[in-house]
Coordinates of C-alpha atoms in Angstrom, one line a residue:
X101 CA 132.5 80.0 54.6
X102 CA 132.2 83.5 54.1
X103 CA 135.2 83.5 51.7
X104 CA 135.9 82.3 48.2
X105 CA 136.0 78.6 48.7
X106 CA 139.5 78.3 47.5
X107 CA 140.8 81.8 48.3
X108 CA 142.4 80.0 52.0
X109 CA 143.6 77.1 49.8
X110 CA 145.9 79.1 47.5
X111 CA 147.2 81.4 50.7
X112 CA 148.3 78.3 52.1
X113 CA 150.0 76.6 49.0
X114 CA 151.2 79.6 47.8
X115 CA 152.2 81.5 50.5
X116 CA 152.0 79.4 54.1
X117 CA 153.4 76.6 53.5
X118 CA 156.2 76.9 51.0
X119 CA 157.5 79.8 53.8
X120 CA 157.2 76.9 56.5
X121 CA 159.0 74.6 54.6
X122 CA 161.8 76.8 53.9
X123 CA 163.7 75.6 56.6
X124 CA 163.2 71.5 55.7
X125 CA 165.8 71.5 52.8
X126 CA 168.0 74.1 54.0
X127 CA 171.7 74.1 54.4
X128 CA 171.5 75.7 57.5
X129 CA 169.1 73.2 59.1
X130 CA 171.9 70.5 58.5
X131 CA 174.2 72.5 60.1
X132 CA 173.1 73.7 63.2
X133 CA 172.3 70.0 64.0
X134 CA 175.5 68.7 63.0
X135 CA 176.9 71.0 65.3
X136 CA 174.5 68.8 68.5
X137 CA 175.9 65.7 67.2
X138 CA 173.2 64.9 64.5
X139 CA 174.0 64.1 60.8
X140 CA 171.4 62.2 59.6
X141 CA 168.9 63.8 57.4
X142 CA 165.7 62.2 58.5
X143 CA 167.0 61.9 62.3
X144 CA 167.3 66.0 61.8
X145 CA 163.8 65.8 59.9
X146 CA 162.1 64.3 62.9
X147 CA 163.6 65.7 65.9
X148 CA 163.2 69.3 64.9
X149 CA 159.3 69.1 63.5
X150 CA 158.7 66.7 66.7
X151 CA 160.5 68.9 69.5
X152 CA 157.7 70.9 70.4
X153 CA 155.8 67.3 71.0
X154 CA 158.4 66.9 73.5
X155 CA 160.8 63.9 74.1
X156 CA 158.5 61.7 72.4
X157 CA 158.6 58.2 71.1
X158 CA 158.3 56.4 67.5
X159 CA 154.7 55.6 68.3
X160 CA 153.2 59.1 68.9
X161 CA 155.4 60.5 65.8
X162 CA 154.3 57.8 63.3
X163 CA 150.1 59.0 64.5
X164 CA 150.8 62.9 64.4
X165 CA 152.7 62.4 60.9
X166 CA 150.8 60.0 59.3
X167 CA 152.4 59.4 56.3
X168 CA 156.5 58.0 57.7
X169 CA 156.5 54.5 57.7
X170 CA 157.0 53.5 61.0
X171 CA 159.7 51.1 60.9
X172 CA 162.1 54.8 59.3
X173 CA 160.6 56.8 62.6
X174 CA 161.8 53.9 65.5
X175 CA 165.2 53.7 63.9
X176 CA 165.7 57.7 65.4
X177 CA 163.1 58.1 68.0
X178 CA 163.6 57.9 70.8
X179 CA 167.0 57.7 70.6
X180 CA 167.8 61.1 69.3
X181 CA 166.5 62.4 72.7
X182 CA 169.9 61.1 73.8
X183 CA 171.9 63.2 72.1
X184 CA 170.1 66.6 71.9
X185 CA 166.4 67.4 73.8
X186 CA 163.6 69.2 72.6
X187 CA 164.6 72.7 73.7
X188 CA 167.8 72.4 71.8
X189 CA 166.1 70.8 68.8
X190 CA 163.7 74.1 68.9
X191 CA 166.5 76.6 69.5
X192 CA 168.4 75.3 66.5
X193 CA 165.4 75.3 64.3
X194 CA 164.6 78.9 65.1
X195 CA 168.3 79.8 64.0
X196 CA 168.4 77.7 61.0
X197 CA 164.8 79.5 60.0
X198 CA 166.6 83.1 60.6
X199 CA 169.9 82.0 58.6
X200 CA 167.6 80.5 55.9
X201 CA 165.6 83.1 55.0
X202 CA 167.8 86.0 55.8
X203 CA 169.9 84.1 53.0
X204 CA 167.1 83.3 50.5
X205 CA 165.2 86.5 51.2
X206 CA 168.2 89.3 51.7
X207 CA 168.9 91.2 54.9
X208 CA 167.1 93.9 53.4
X209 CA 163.9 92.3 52.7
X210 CA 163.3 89.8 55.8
X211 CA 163.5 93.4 57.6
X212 CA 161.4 94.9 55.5
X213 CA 157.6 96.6 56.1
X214 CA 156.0 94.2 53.7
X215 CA 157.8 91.0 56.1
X216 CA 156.8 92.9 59.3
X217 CA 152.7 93.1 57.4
X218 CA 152.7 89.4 56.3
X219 CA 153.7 88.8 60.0
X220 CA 151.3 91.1 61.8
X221 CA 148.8 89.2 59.0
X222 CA 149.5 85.7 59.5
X223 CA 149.7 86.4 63.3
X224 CA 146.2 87.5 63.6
X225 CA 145.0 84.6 60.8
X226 CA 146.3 82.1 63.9
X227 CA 144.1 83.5 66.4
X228 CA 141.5 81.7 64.7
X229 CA 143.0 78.3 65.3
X230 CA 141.6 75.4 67.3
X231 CA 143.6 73.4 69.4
X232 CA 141.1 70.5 70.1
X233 CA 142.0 67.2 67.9
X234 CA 144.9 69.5 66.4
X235 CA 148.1 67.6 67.7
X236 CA 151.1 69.5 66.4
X237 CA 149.8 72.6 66.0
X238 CA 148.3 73.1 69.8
X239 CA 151.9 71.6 70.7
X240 CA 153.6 74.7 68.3
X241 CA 151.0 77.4 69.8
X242 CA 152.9 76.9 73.2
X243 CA 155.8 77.9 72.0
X244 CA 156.9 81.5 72.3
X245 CA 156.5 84.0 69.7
X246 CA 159.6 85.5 68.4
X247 CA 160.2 89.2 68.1
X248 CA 162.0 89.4 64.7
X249 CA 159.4 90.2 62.0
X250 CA 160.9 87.5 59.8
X251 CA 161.1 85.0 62.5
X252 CA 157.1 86.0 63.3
X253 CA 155.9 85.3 60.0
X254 CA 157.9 81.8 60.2
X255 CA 156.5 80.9 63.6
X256 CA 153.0 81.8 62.0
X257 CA 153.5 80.3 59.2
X258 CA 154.3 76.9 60.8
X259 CA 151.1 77.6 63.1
X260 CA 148.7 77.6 59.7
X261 CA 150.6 74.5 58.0
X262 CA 150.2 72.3 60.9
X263 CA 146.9 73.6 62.0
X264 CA 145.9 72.7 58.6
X265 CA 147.8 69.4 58.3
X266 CA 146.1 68.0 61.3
X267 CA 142.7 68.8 59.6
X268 CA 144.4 67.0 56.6
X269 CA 145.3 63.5 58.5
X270 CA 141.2 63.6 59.3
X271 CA 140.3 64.0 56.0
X272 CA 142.7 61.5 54.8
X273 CA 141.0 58.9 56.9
X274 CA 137.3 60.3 55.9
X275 CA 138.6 59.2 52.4
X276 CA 140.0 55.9 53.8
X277 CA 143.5 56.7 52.3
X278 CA 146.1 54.6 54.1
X279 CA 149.4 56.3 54.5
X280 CA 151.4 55.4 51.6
X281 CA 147.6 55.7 49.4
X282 CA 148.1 59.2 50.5
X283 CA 151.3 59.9 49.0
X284 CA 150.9 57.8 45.7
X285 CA 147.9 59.3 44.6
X286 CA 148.9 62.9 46.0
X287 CA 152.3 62.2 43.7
X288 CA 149.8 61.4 41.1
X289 CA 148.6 64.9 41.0
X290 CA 151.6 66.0 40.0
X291 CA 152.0 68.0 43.2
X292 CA 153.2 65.5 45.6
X293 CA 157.0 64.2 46.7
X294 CA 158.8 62.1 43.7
X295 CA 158.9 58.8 44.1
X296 CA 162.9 59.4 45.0
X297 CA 162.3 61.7 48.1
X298 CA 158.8 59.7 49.3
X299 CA 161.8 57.2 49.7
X300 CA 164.7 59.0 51.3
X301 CA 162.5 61.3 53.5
X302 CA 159.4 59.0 54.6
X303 CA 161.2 55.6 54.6
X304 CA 158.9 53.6 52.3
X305 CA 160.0 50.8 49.5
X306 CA 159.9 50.3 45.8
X307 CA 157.5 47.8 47.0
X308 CA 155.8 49.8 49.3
X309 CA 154.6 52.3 46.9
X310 CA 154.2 49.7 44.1
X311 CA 151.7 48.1 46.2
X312 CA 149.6 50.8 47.3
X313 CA 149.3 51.4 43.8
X314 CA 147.4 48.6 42.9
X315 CA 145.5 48.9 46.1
X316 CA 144.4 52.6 44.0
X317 CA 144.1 50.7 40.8
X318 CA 141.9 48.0 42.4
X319 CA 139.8 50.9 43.5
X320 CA 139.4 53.2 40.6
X321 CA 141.6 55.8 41.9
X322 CA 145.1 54.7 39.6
X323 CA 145.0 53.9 35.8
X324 CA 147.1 51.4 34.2
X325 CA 149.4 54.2 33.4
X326 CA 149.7 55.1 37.3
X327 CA 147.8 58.4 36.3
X328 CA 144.3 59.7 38.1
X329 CA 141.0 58.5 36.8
X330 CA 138.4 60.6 37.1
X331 CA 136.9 59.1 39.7
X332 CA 140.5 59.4 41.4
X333 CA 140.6 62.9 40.4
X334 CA 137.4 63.5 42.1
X335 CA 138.7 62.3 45.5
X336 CA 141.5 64.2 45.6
X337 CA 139.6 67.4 45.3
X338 CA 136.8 66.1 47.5
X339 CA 139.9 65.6 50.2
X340 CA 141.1 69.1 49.7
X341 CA 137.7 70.3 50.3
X342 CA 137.1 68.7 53.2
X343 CA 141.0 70.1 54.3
X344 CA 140.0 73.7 53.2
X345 CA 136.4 73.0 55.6
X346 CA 138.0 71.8 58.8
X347 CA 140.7 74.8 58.3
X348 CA 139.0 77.8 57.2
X349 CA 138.6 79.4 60.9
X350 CA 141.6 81.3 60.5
X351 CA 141.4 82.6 57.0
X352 CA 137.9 83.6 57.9
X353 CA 139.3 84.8 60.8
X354 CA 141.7 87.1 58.9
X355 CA 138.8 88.0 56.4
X356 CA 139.0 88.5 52.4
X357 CA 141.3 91.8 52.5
X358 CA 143.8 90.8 54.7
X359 CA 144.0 87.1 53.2
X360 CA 144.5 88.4 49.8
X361 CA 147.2 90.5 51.1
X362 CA 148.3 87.8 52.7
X363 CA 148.4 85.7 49.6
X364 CA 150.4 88.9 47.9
X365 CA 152.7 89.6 50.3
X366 CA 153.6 86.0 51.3
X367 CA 153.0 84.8 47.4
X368 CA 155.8 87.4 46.4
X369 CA 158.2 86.2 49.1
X370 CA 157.8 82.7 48.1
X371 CA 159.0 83.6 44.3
X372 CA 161.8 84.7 46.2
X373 CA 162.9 82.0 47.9
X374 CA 162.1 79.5 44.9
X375 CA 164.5 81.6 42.8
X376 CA 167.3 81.8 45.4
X377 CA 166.9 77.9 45.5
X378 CA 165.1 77.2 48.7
X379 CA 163.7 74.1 47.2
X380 CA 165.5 70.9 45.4
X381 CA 164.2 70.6 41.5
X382 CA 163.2 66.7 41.7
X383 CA 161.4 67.0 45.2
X384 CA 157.9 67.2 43.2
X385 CA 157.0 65.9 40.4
X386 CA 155.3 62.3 39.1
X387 CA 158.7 60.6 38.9

């Protein structure tokens, strides 16, 4: 890399993909779904981040997200196909994104030069991408780009997250993390879902996560405490690395200028959403 080595690392977490994620936890996301017929949370969860995929079954969901346990992921899929199909799952996504940030950002701003920028940035950042071995974000990059500025920089922004999460899933095996290792020792950062939402959103049990951490404890990575060793530590930041090395083609891409305006323009949108409440307070934490 040509780049600081974790100058594409804090574009992503501080700008990418909290501007993704927007929609996940939105009001409006709940909404426009109810309104096809579909009330539950997680069935909303995966049909709308698995629509571009297509009318797809549990199987191919449970691979390309890794970390759902399998058994939450067949109780929707395919069934939800039924009710809705993929077009309308993306059509309502794309107006829960536009009602969600033009109520977190302001009508003023999400028309703004500084969105319209951060678009034209992020935009060109994705024409570094890579489709091979990249399952949902190839299956994203076929969709259309929207005009809006605001809806741009969210169709770009989701183009970076999952480009990068599908390096992440590689990395995750590199480091021979099963899927609820993953989550455990990524809560154990500090930085990762609580305990409460691993279980509402990705399906897994008290006993699930209890056992994966003394799987971690067994291997060095887990205290008694539940807290990181060292050595734990260490493979977290070796995983991120390895993340950051399979995705830096599109921050490098971009180059240093436009990813730290990136970073500033996207960063400052972010604080905006935060504030306005785009997130739930207990969704990260240790417990």
């Amino acid at each position: 890399m040509t780049l600081h080595p974790l100058a594409a690392r804090r574009c992503w977490h501080a700008a990418v993909n909290p501007l993704h994620a927007t929609v996940y936890f939105s009001p409006e996301i709940a909404e426009e779904f109810a309104a096809l017929g579909i009330t539950d949370p997680v069935a909303v969860n995966l049909a709308h981040r698995s629509a571009a995929l297509g009318a797809v079954g549990a199987g191919a969901v449970t691979a390309t997200f890794y970390n759902y346990r399998h058994e939450l992921v067949a109780r929707h899929l395919p069934a939800v196909w039924n009710t809705v199909t993929p077009g309308q799952a993306l059509a309502a996504r794309l107006r829960a994104a536009d009602a969600a940030l033009t109520r977190l950002l302001g009508a003023d701003t999400v028309k703004s030069p500084e969105v319209a920028e951060a678009a034209d940035l992020a935009m060109r950042a994705t024409e570094g991408c890579t489709r091979h071995a990249r399952t949902l974000y190839a299956a994203h990059a076929d969709l259309p780009v929207p005009e809006e500025p605001h809806l741009r920089l969210w169709h770009a922004t989701t183009l970076l997250r999952e480009h990068r999460g599908d390096g992440h899933l590689a990395a995750l095996l590199l480091a021979g993390l099963d899927p609820v290792e993953a989550l455990v020792s990524h809560t154990a950062t500090g930085k990762g879902m609580t305990p409460k939402w691993l279980k509402r959103m990705r399906g897994w049990t008290q006993d699930d996560l209890d056992a994966a951490a003394g799987r971690l404890r067994e291997r060095g990575v887990l205290d008694a405490a539940g807290e990181l060793t060292e050595d734990g530590a260490a493979l977290r930041e070796r995983l991120e690395g390895d993340t950051d090395r399979l995705d830096a083609a599109p921050y490098e891409h971009l180059g240093a200028d436009g990813l730290a305006r990136l970073t500033e323009l996207g960063g400052a949108l972010v604080v905006k959403a935060v504030t306005a409440g785009a997130f739930p307070r207990d969704l990260t934490g240790r417990a």
